[in-house]
Short mmCIF file of C-alpha atoms and ligand atoms in Angstrom, two decimals:
data_model
loop_
_atom_site.label_atom_id
_atom_site.label_comp_id
_atom_site.label_asym_id
_atom_site.label_seq_id
_atom_site.Cartn_x
_atom_site.Cartn_y
_atom_site.Cartn_z
CA MET A 1 14.33 -0.12 -41.33
CA SER A 2 11.28 0.06 -38.71
CA PHE A 3 10.55 2.40 -36.32
CA PRO A 4 10.95 1.86 -32.68
CA LYS A 5 8.60 -0.13 -30.91
CA GLY A 6 6.09 1.44 -29.40
CA PHE A 7 6.09 4.31 -31.66
CA LEU A 8 2.81 6.64 -31.24
CA TRP A 9 1.20 6.95 -34.74
CA GLY A 10 -1.62 8.92 -35.31
CA GLY A 11 -3.28 12.56 -35.76
CA ALA A 12 -3.69 15.83 -35.01
CA ILE A 13 -6.63 18.32 -34.74
CA SER A 14 -7.09 21.58 -32.83
CA ALA A 15 -10.34 23.31 -30.82
CA SER A 16 -11.01 25.92 -32.77
CA GLN A 17 -10.55 24.32 -36.16
CA ALA A 18 -12.57 21.08 -35.44
CA GLU A 19 -14.51 21.48 -32.39
CA GLY A 20 -17.32 23.99 -32.91
CA GLY A 21 -20.26 23.87 -30.24
CA TRP A 22 -19.22 27.77 -29.13
CA GLN A 23 -22.80 28.03 -27.46
CA GLU A 24 -23.07 24.73 -26.00
CA GLY A 25 -22.12 23.12 -22.60
CA GLY A 26 -21.69 26.36 -20.95
CA ARG A 27 -19.13 27.66 -22.91
CA GLY A 28 -17.51 31.16 -23.34
CA VAL A 29 -16.60 33.19 -26.60
CA GLU A 30 -13.30 33.10 -27.36
CA ASN A 31 -11.06 35.48 -29.25
CA CYS A 32 -10.96 32.34 -32.25
CA ASP A 33 -15.01 32.83 -32.51
CA LEU A 34 -14.64 36.20 -33.64
CA ILE A 35 -11.68 35.58 -36.22
CA PRO A 36 -13.19 35.53 -39.76
CA ALA A 37 -12.56 33.37 -43.05
CA GLY A 38 -11.97 35.71 -46.18
CA PRO A 39 -9.94 38.63 -46.47
CA ASP A 40 -10.00 40.14 -43.13
CA ARG A 41 -8.82 37.08 -41.16
CA PHE A 42 -5.53 38.27 -40.98
CA ALA A 43 -5.97 42.06 -39.63
CA VAL A 44 -8.42 40.44 -37.27
CA MET A 45 -5.98 37.67 -36.28
CA THR A 46 -3.01 40.15 -35.51
CA GLY A 47 -5.26 42.99 -33.92
CA GLN A 48 -5.51 45.60 -36.74
CA LYS A 49 -9.29 45.08 -37.08
CA ILE A 50 -11.95 43.95 -34.68
CA LEU A 51 -15.25 42.38 -35.39
CA ALA A 52 -18.44 42.18 -33.17
CA LEU A 53 -19.97 39.19 -31.80
CA ASP A 54 -23.42 39.71 -34.00
CA ASP A 55 -21.48 40.87 -37.04
CA THR A 56 -23.00 39.65 -39.88
CA GLU A 57 -20.93 40.63 -42.57
CA HIS A 58 -18.31 37.43 -42.23
CA TYR A 59 -18.69 33.89 -41.90
CA PHE A 60 -16.86 33.01 -38.39
CA PRO A 61 -15.65 29.20 -39.16
CA ALA A 62 -14.43 28.79 -35.48
CA ARG A 63 -17.79 28.60 -34.14
CA ASN A 64 -19.11 25.45 -35.45
CA ALA A 65 -15.57 24.22 -37.45
CA ILE A 66 -16.79 20.74 -38.67
CA ASP A 67 -18.74 19.96 -34.95
CA PHE A 68 -16.35 17.36 -33.62
CA TYR A 69 -18.27 18.13 -30.62
CA HIS A 70 -21.17 16.26 -31.72
CA HIS A 71 -19.38 13.52 -33.47
CA TYR A 72 -16.46 12.89 -31.54
CA LYS A 73 -17.32 9.51 -31.53
CA GLU A 74 -17.60 8.55 -34.88
CA ASP A 75 -14.32 10.37 -35.55
CA ILE A 76 -12.55 8.49 -32.83
CA ALA A 77 -14.09 5.15 -34.29
CA LEU A 78 -12.63 5.72 -37.24
CA PHE A 79 -9.50 7.02 -36.06
CA ALA A 80 -9.11 4.02 -34.20
CA GLU A 81 -9.62 1.74 -37.50
CA MET A 82 -6.79 3.39 -38.83
CA GLY A 83 -4.94 2.04 -35.66
CA PHE A 84 -4.31 5.25 -34.28
CA LYS A 85 -1.82 4.78 -31.14
CA CYS A 86 -2.05 8.56 -30.70
CA PHE A 87 -4.32 11.24 -30.92
CA ARG A 88 -3.59 15.23 -30.31
CA THR A 89 -6.11 17.67 -29.76
CA SER A 90 -6.71 20.90 -27.98
CA LEU A 91 -8.79 22.23 -24.74
CA SER A 92 -10.75 25.38 -25.22
CA TRP A 93 -10.13 27.35 -22.53
CA SER A 94 -12.92 29.17 -22.23
CA ARG A 95 -15.27 25.93 -22.35
CA ILE A 96 -13.75 25.17 -18.76
CA PHE A 97 -13.66 28.75 -17.74
CA PRO A 98 -16.11 30.83 -19.88
CA LYS A 99 -14.65 33.99 -19.00
CA GLY A 100 -11.59 33.14 -18.08
CA ASP A 101 -11.77 34.97 -14.11
CA GLU A 102 -14.12 32.27 -12.53
CA GLU A 103 -12.37 30.89 -9.54
CA THR A 104 -14.11 27.59 -9.95
CA PRO A 105 -14.39 25.56 -13.73
CA ASN A 106 -17.55 24.64 -15.62
CA GLU A 107 -18.14 21.09 -15.17
CA GLU A 108 -19.87 20.57 -18.47
CA GLY A 109 -16.37 21.55 -19.91
CA LEU A 110 -14.02 19.15 -18.05
CA ALA A 111 -16.83 16.58 -18.66
CA PHE A 112 -16.79 16.72 -22.53
CA TYR A 113 -13.02 16.60 -22.32
CA GLU A 114 -12.87 14.08 -20.03
CA SER A 115 -15.41 11.79 -22.20
CA VAL A 116 -13.18 12.67 -25.22
CA VAL A 117 -10.38 10.93 -23.51
CA ASP A 118 -12.13 8.36 -22.06
CA GLU A 119 -13.28 7.77 -25.61
CA LEU A 120 -9.78 7.14 -27.03
CA ARG A 121 -8.69 5.24 -24.35
CA LYS A 122 -11.34 2.70 -25.12
CA TYR A 123 -9.68 1.87 -28.30
CA ASP A 124 -6.18 2.35 -26.66
CA ILE A 125 -5.66 5.61 -27.92
CA GLU A 126 -2.93 7.79 -26.60
CA PRO A 127 -4.36 11.24 -25.82
CA LEU A 128 -1.90 13.94 -26.10
CA ILE A 129 -3.50 17.20 -25.13
CA THR A 130 -2.55 20.88 -26.28
CA MET A 131 -3.27 23.29 -23.26
CA THR A 132 -3.70 25.82 -25.53
CA HIS A 133 -3.90 26.05 -29.40
CA PHE A 134 -4.40 29.70 -30.63
CA ASP A 135 -7.06 30.61 -28.30
CA ILE A 136 -7.94 32.65 -25.34
CA PRO A 137 -11.20 33.51 -23.57
CA GLN A 138 -12.42 36.76 -24.87
CA TYR A 139 -13.75 38.19 -21.42
CA LEU A 140 -9.81 38.32 -20.57
CA ILE A 141 -8.96 40.24 -23.48
CA ASP A 142 -11.81 42.79 -22.96
CA ASN A 143 -11.69 43.34 -19.34
CA TYR A 144 -7.75 42.56 -18.47
CA GLU A 145 -5.90 43.44 -21.63
CA GLY A 146 -5.20 39.60 -22.19
CA TRP A 147 -1.50 38.34 -21.56
CA GLY A 148 -1.04 42.08 -20.89
CA ASN A 149 -1.83 41.63 -17.33
CA ASP A 150 -0.12 39.73 -14.64
CA LEU A 151 -3.37 38.42 -13.42
CA LEU A 152 -3.55 36.49 -16.35
CA ASN A 153 -0.83 33.78 -14.67
CA GLU A 154 -3.27 33.13 -11.98
CA PHE A 155 -6.32 32.76 -14.11
CA TYR A 156 -4.11 30.32 -16.49
CA ARG A 157 -2.63 28.51 -13.10
CA ARG A 158 -6.63 27.77 -12.28
CA PHE A 159 -7.18 26.30 -15.80
CA VAL A 160 -4.31 24.22 -16.04
CA THR A 161 -4.79 23.05 -12.68
CA ALA A 162 -8.45 22.27 -13.33
CA VAL A 163 -7.37 19.97 -16.42
CA PHE A 164 -4.71 18.13 -14.92
CA THR A 165 -6.83 17.50 -11.48
CA ARG A 166 -9.22 16.09 -13.69
CA LEU A 167 -7.70 14.05 -16.53
CA LYS A 168 -4.47 12.88 -14.31
CA GLY A 169 -3.97 9.33 -14.78
CA LYS A 170 -5.77 9.12 -18.02
CA VAL A 171 -3.36 11.81 -20.13
CA LYS A 172 0.45 10.98 -20.57
CA TYR A 173 1.64 13.14 -22.64
CA TRP A 174 0.64 16.93 -22.78
CA LEU A 175 2.11 20.15 -24.59
CA THR A 176 1.83 24.07 -23.36
CA PHE A 177 1.15 26.48 -26.28
CA ASN A 178 1.04 25.56 -29.76
CA GLU A 179 3.54 27.07 -32.09
CA ILE A 180 4.72 29.43 -29.59
CA ASN A 181 7.41 30.63 -31.63
CA LEU A 182 5.04 31.74 -34.07
CA MET A 183 2.40 33.57 -31.58
CA CYS A 184 5.03 35.27 -30.03
CA GLU A 185 5.73 36.90 -33.06
CA ILE A 186 2.13 37.45 -33.84
CA PRO A 187 1.49 38.70 -30.04
CA GLU A 188 -2.19 39.82 -30.28
CA GLY A 189 -2.79 36.67 -31.62
CA MET A 190 -2.28 35.08 -28.74
CA GLY A 191 -4.16 37.62 -26.80
CA ILE A 192 -1.12 40.18 -25.54
CA VAL A 193 -3.27 43.61 -26.14
CA ILE A 194 -1.20 46.34 -27.41
CA ARG A 195 -2.48 49.39 -28.05
CA LYS A 196 -1.18 52.42 -31.26
CA GLU A 197 0.10 54.35 -27.66
CA ASP A 198 1.87 51.53 -26.00
CA ASN A 199 5.94 51.01 -26.62
CA ARG A 200 4.83 47.77 -28.69
CA ALA A 201 8.48 46.02 -27.97
CA GLN A 202 8.12 46.55 -24.02
CA LYS A 203 4.40 44.84 -24.20
CA LYS A 204 5.52 42.27 -26.49
CA ALA A 205 8.59 41.42 -24.25
CA GLU A 206 6.09 41.69 -20.89
CA GLY A 207 3.40 39.51 -22.60
CA ILE A 208 5.72 37.03 -23.74
CA HIS A 209 7.69 37.00 -20.29
CA ARG A 210 4.11 36.02 -18.51
CA ILE A 211 3.55 33.18 -21.09
CA ALA A 212 7.46 31.63 -20.63
CA LYS A 213 6.01 32.07 -16.60
CA ALA A 214 3.19 30.34 -17.40
CA CYS A 215 4.41 27.34 -19.78
CA ALA A 216 7.29 26.64 -16.65
CA ASP A 217 4.53 26.83 -14.41
CA THR A 218 2.47 24.25 -16.41
CA VAL A 219 5.22 22.07 -16.40
CA ARG A 220 5.46 22.31 -12.49
CA LEU A 221 1.76 21.50 -11.92
CA CYS A 222 1.77 18.97 -14.63
CA HIS A 223 4.84 17.13 -12.94
CA GLU A 224 3.43 17.75 -9.41
CA ILE A 225 -0.25 16.62 -10.30
CA CYS A 226 0.19 13.84 -12.74
CA PRO A 227 3.79 12.61 -12.01
CA ASP A 228 3.68 10.08 -14.44
CA ALA A 229 2.78 12.46 -17.00
CA LEU A 230 5.56 13.84 -19.81
CA ILE A 231 4.72 17.34 -21.22
CA GLY A 232 6.83 19.42 -24.34
CA CYS A 233 6.57 22.54 -25.61
CA MET A 234 5.60 23.22 -29.18
CA LYS A 235 7.49 24.48 -31.64
CA MET A 236 6.58 26.03 -35.49
CA SER A 237 9.55 24.65 -37.34
CA SER A 238 11.13 27.04 -39.44
CA LEU A 239 14.65 25.44 -40.99
CA ALA A 240 16.11 28.15 -43.06
CA TYR A 241 18.31 27.71 -45.99
CA ALA A 242 20.67 30.71 -46.79
CA TYR A 243 19.82 31.75 -50.73
CA THR A 244 23.28 31.87 -51.57
CA CYS A 245 26.20 30.83 -49.86
CA ALA A 246 27.23 34.44 -49.55
CA PRO A 247 28.22 34.78 -45.42
CA GLU A 248 26.10 37.54 -45.62
CA ASP A 249 23.58 35.50 -46.27
CA GLN A 250 24.18 32.91 -43.73
CA MET A 251 24.31 35.57 -41.24
CA GLU A 252 20.75 35.82 -41.99
CA VAL A 253 20.07 32.37 -41.32
CA VAL A 254 21.68 32.91 -37.82
CA ARG A 255 19.06 36.06 -37.24
CA HIS A 256 15.96 34.28 -38.53
CA ASP A 257 16.79 31.13 -36.10
CA HIS A 258 17.59 33.42 -33.27
CA SER A 259 13.94 34.80 -34.01
CA MET A 260 12.48 31.76 -33.85
CA ASP A 261 14.04 29.76 -31.27
CA TYR A 262 14.17 32.20 -28.04
CA ILE A 263 10.99 31.22 -26.88
CA ILE A 264 11.63 27.58 -27.22
CA ASP A 265 15.18 27.85 -25.53
CA ILE A 266 14.00 29.16 -22.66
CA GLN A 267 11.07 26.22 -22.41
CA ALA A 268 13.82 23.72 -23.03
CA ARG A 269 16.89 25.37 -21.24
CA GLY A 270 15.02 27.03 -18.65
CA LYS A 271 16.85 30.86 -19.23
CA TYR A 272 16.62 33.21 -21.58
CA PRO A 273 18.97 33.37 -24.35
CA ASN A 274 21.40 36.10 -24.42
CA TYR A 275 20.91 36.94 -28.06
CA TYR A 276 17.17 37.58 -27.17
CA LEU A 277 18.09 39.97 -24.17
CA LYS A 278 20.39 41.95 -26.94
CA GLN A 279 17.93 42.04 -29.19
CA LEU A 280 15.52 43.78 -26.22
CA GLU A 281 18.06 46.50 -26.05
CA ARG A 282 18.12 46.99 -29.35
CA ASP A 283 14.32 47.20 -29.43
CA GLY A 284 14.21 49.61 -26.27
CA ALA A 285 12.44 46.99 -24.37
CA LYS A 286 13.71 46.21 -20.66
CA LEU A 287 12.68 43.19 -19.03
CA ASP A 288 12.65 42.81 -15.09
CA ILE A 289 13.13 39.35 -14.42
CA SER A 290 13.04 38.28 -10.80
CA GLU A 291 15.04 35.86 -9.02
CA GLU A 292 11.79 33.96 -8.42
CA ASP A 293 11.01 34.12 -12.01
CA ARG A 294 14.77 33.02 -12.79
CA LYS A 295 14.37 29.93 -10.48
CA LEU A 296 10.68 29.22 -11.65
CA LEU A 297 11.94 28.77 -15.34
CA ALA A 298 15.47 27.05 -14.70
CA GLU A 299 13.43 24.24 -12.67
CA ASN A 300 10.62 23.80 -14.90
CA THR A 301 11.71 22.82 -18.62
CA VAL A 302 9.96 20.51 -20.92
CA ASP A 303 10.34 16.84 -21.15
CA PHE A 304 10.36 16.81 -24.90
CA ILE A 305 9.96 19.24 -27.76
CA SER A 306 7.28 18.68 -30.50
CA PHE A 307 7.27 20.66 -33.03
CA SER A 308 5.18 21.33 -36.27
CA TYR A 309 6.79 20.54 -40.10
CA TYR A 310 5.29 21.65 -43.70
CA ASN A 311 7.93 23.68 -45.46
CA THR A 312 11.27 25.28 -45.89
CA THR A 313 12.31 28.67 -46.17
CA CYS A 314 15.26 30.46 -48.22
CA VAL A 315 16.98 34.08 -46.31
CA SER A 316 18.66 36.39 -47.88
CA ALA A 317 20.23 40.00 -47.31
CA ASP A 318 19.49 40.93 -50.34
CA PRO A 319 16.55 43.52 -50.29
CA GLN A 320 15.96 42.67 -53.74
CA VAL A 321 15.87 39.52 -53.45
CA ASN A 322 13.55 39.62 -50.39
CA ALA A 323 10.82 41.27 -52.42
CA GLU A 324 9.59 37.92 -53.97
CA LYS A 325 8.83 36.05 -50.98
CA SER A 326 5.51 34.35 -51.13
CA GLY A 327 3.85 31.45 -49.32
CA GLY A 328 4.74 29.45 -46.22
CA ASN A 329 3.17 28.38 -42.85
CA GLY A 330 2.85 31.79 -40.67
CA PHE A 331 5.36 33.96 -42.79
CA ALA A 332 5.78 34.45 -46.26
CA ALA A 333 8.79 32.51 -47.40
CA LEU A 334 11.58 32.86 -50.46
CA LYS A 335 10.79 30.18 -52.97
CA ASN A 336 13.68 27.36 -53.08
CA PRO A 337 14.51 26.66 -56.63
CA TYR A 338 15.37 23.43 -56.24
CA LEU A 339 11.72 22.44 -54.64
CA LYS A 340 7.80 22.16 -55.73
CA ALA A 341 5.21 23.90 -53.76
CA SER A 342 1.91 22.87 -52.71
CA ASP A 343 -1.57 24.83 -54.29
CA TRP A 344 -1.12 27.15 -51.03
CA GLY A 345 2.57 27.85 -52.12
CA TRP A 346 4.14 25.99 -49.37
CA VAL A 347 7.46 24.44 -50.55
CA ILE A 348 7.38 20.33 -50.39
CA ASP A 349 11.20 19.75 -48.36
CA PRO A 350 11.22 16.03 -47.53
CA ILE A 351 14.82 16.06 -46.50
CA GLY A 352 14.54 19.44 -45.34
CA PHE A 353 12.39 17.56 -42.38
CA ARG A 354 15.65 15.62 -41.46
CA VAL A 355 17.87 18.31 -41.51
CA LEU A 356 15.52 20.16 -38.88
CA ILE A 357 14.67 17.24 -36.90
CA ASN A 358 18.68 16.45 -36.58
CA GLN A 359 18.91 20.45 -36.09
CA MET A 360 16.41 20.59 -33.18
CA TYR A 361 17.84 17.06 -31.27
CA ASP A 362 21.52 18.03 -31.78
CA ARG A 363 20.54 21.47 -30.25
CA TYR A 364 18.25 20.33 -27.07
CA GLN A 365 19.18 17.08 -26.56
CA LYS A 366 15.51 15.71 -25.39
CA PRO A 367 13.47 13.43 -27.34
CA LEU A 368 11.06 14.88 -30.26
CA PHE A 369 7.40 14.67 -30.76
CA VAL A 370 6.32 15.76 -34.30
CA VAL A 371 2.68 16.58 -33.81
CA GLU A 372 2.28 18.12 -37.06
CA ASN A 373 2.89 17.34 -40.73
CA GLY A 374 0.92 16.71 -44.08
CA LEU A 375 -0.42 18.61 -47.54
CA GLY A 376 -3.30 21.02 -47.54
CA ALA A 377 -4.37 20.46 -50.84
CA VAL A 378 -7.74 20.66 -52.70
CA ASP A 379 -9.66 17.18 -52.80
CA SER A 380 -12.22 16.13 -55.50
CA PRO A 381 -14.35 13.62 -54.30
CA ASP A 382 -16.58 11.46 -55.99
CA GLU A 383 -20.34 10.97 -55.46
CA TYR A 384 -19.52 8.57 -52.47
CA GLY A 385 -17.36 10.67 -50.66
CA TYR A 386 -14.16 9.01 -51.92
CA VAL A 387 -10.90 10.99 -53.14
CA GLU A 388 -8.11 9.57 -54.63
CA ASP A 389 -5.38 11.49 -53.13
CA ASN A 390 -2.48 10.30 -54.27
CA TYR A 391 -0.71 13.57 -53.94
CA ARG A 392 -0.86 13.30 -50.14
CA ILE A 393 0.42 10.29 -49.58
CA ASP A 394 3.28 10.95 -51.95
CA TYR A 395 3.94 13.70 -49.22
CA LEU A 396 3.50 11.71 -46.21
CA ARG A 397 5.54 9.15 -47.67
CA ASP A 398 8.36 11.13 -48.75
CA HIS A 399 8.31 12.64 -45.02
CA ILE A 400 7.66 9.40 -43.15
CA HIS A 401 10.80 7.90 -45.01
CA GLN A 402 12.97 11.00 -43.46
CA MET A 403 11.65 10.93 -40.18
CA GLU A 404 12.54 7.02 -40.46
CA LEU A 405 16.29 7.91 -41.67
CA ALA A 406 16.43 10.28 -38.66
CA ILE A 407 15.86 7.57 -36.23
CA GLU A 408 17.95 4.98 -38.10
CA GLU A 409 20.69 6.44 -39.29
CA ASP A 410 20.92 9.67 -37.22
CA GLY A 411 19.96 8.11 -34.12
CA VAL A 412 17.66 11.03 -33.25
CA GLU A 413 14.82 9.94 -30.48
CA ILE A 414 11.58 10.44 -31.64
CA LEU A 415 8.44 9.79 -29.51
CA GLY A 416 5.70 9.38 -32.29
CA TYR A 417 4.01 11.09 -35.60
CA THR A 418 0.57 12.73 -35.36
CA ALA A 419 -0.49 13.70 -38.93
CA TRP A 420 -1.87 16.85 -39.27
CA GLY A 421 -5.60 17.47 -39.76
CA CYS A 422 -6.08 14.03 -39.61
CA ILE A 423 -9.65 14.61 -40.63
CA ASP A 424 -10.33 17.60 -42.57
CA ILE A 425 -10.84 20.89 -40.48
CA VAL A 426 -10.67 24.15 -41.14
CA SER A 427 -7.29 26.01 -42.02
CA GLY A 428 -5.99 28.00 -39.70
CA GLY A 429 -4.39 30.18 -41.38
CA THR A 430 -7.05 30.77 -44.06
CA GLY A 431 -9.98 29.90 -42.40
CA GLU A 432 -10.71 27.86 -45.81
CA MET A 433 -12.58 24.09 -45.72
CA LYS A 434 -11.18 23.50 -49.08
CA LYS A 435 -7.34 23.41 -47.69
CA ARG A 436 -7.56 19.78 -46.69
CA TYR A 437 -5.25 17.49 -44.89
CA GLY A 438 -7.28 14.84 -43.86
CA PHE A 439 -7.39 10.96 -44.25
CA ILE A 440 -11.13 11.28 -43.53
CA TYR A 441 -13.37 13.78 -45.78
CA VAL A 442 -15.67 16.18 -44.23
CA ASP A 443 -18.53 17.44 -46.68
CA MET A 444 -18.39 21.19 -46.04
CA ASP A 445 -17.21 24.10 -48.20
CA ASP A 446 -15.53 27.27 -47.30
CA GLU A 447 -19.14 28.75 -46.09
CA GLY A 448 -19.95 26.04 -43.47
CA LYS A 449 -22.50 24.45 -45.73
CA GLY A 450 -22.40 20.83 -46.32
CA THR A 451 -23.54 17.37 -44.20
CA LYS A 452 -20.49 17.37 -42.43
CA LYS A 453 -20.99 13.82 -43.52
CA ARG A 454 -17.21 11.92 -43.11
CA SER A 455 -16.24 9.75 -45.48
CA LYS A 456 -12.54 7.79 -46.21
CA LYS A 457 -10.14 8.82 -48.59
CA LYS A 458 -7.50 6.67 -50.65
CA SER A 459 -4.65 7.66 -48.00
CA PHE A 460 -7.11 6.63 -44.75
CA ASP A 461 -6.36 2.73 -46.18
CA TRP A 462 -2.82 3.55 -46.96
CA TYR A 463 -2.05 5.35 -43.56
CA LYS A 464 -3.63 2.30 -41.80
CA LYS A 465 -1.09 -0.05 -43.45
CA VAL A 466 1.67 2.37 -42.34
CA ILE A 467 0.57 2.04 -38.56
CA ALA A 468 -0.07 -1.51 -39.04
CA SER A 469 3.32 -2.30 -40.24
CA ASN A 470 5.17 0.16 -37.66
CA GLY A 471 6.19 2.48 -40.45
CA SER A 472 8.13 -0.60 -42.59
CA ASP A 473 5.29 -0.62 -45.11
CA LEU A 474 5.46 3.04 -47.11
CA SER A 475 4.13 1.49 -50.47
C1 LIG B 501 0.11 25.03 -38.03
C2 LIG B 501 -0.84 25.47 -37.01
O1 LIG B 501 0.54 26.48 -38.31
O2 LIG B 501 -0.26 25.02 -39.16
C3 LIG B 501 -1.89 24.93 -37.40
O3 LIG B 501 -0.47 24.80 -35.28
C4 LIG B 501 -2.66 24.92 -38.39
O4 LIG B 501 -3.21 25.41 -36.42
C5 LIG B 501 -1.70 24.08 -39.44
O5 LIG B 501 -3.57 24.31 -39.10
C6 LIG B 501 -1.57 24.42 -41.00
O6 LIG B 501 -1.77 25.35 -41.48
P1 LIG B 501 -3.13 25.84 -42.12
O7 LIG B 501 -3.07 27.54 -42.38
O8 LIG B 501 -2.50 25.48 -43.47
O9 LIG B 501 -4.34 25.51 -41.42
#
């Protein structure tokens, strides 16, 4: 068995977890610069706690991250050595529009990303660019209530227009918002300001509506400015099994899927699904969707569906069972007794990957792109920075094999696979550095201390062989 010719093997990172350089090149402050590592992280992410820019009590990992800003040429050379066909990263909106409401972009910001793209092209690596991966200029939050304000659509339009115009012809694959379904459930995390006195459900629905329109508008602009490019949405995959075969548990699966699918349904099918509109009614929220909005959504659906996959979950209608929830990407999950879990309690489920790929392809009938998958683990490097990461190789091998079966036996169209955190980066969930995914080790600890020296792990050569054989040699 082998993968289709031209399959895009590669790796992925995001700006706020890798780039750093927060005060360089005219970049403005973004929300992620104010999110600390440590116990306050979640409270800040979800808007329950606000930290000042000059706070000295906390460590803010996004500010310097692994300094991809200064190391990108060295890092891309290593990706090229592994044979990457594709590399996914995201843009920091505030590097291009430092405050967010300017009329014209920051030239240095655009030049930086163009230089990253040119460096990739030098090695024939296809860039895959995520417009927004959890970030928003802090100025827009402080002065406009973020996506709580209609003006954001115009500001976002300026941002994506500047990017498409600058990078047209150089970037063929684009994504709108990273893990948008997860972020819709953490609205403050993507910059929808909701105050205590607000009707939360209403504010959330309005913010999501603006973002849904921004996505459709971005698709429209992409097709207009970069007619040869393809643009996709990005979903945090969320395969849920019924905890038992009780019909009540299966109904919970339906509810869970609805809560995870609606925003992707809008982007892929071009309209609000009925189950979501009914949910809004139950929550006491009312959306005013104009004819113009409906047209925008209907006419600008995505070309492909991308997603992350790390773990699966179980759902139950029994509150006593639900009390046992623990680790999982984004949300706590019910442990599956048939599966082992990672050091962070995320269950490892390669067959679930194939199940999910099938479900997504059946639902949308559009090509898929696996843009995140991998194992976050503690690595123990030797004195040369070499890590014998057999556990990571095993995880990736088993998942790639299931993806292969989905292509070969189930006939699913998959454009490519970019392993998450192909170089060690800061964890999005915890802000830790010790939760590592990379083929390349970065000498840095949880407080940002270390030389930031890069070194190859065992998985580096393994992945190189996988790519060279187009996936036929997973040994
Ligand atoms: C996804 C995000 O949710 O999972 C990434 O898109 C994140 O930004 C990744 O890093 C893995 O999560 P974590 O918490 O292990 O970094």
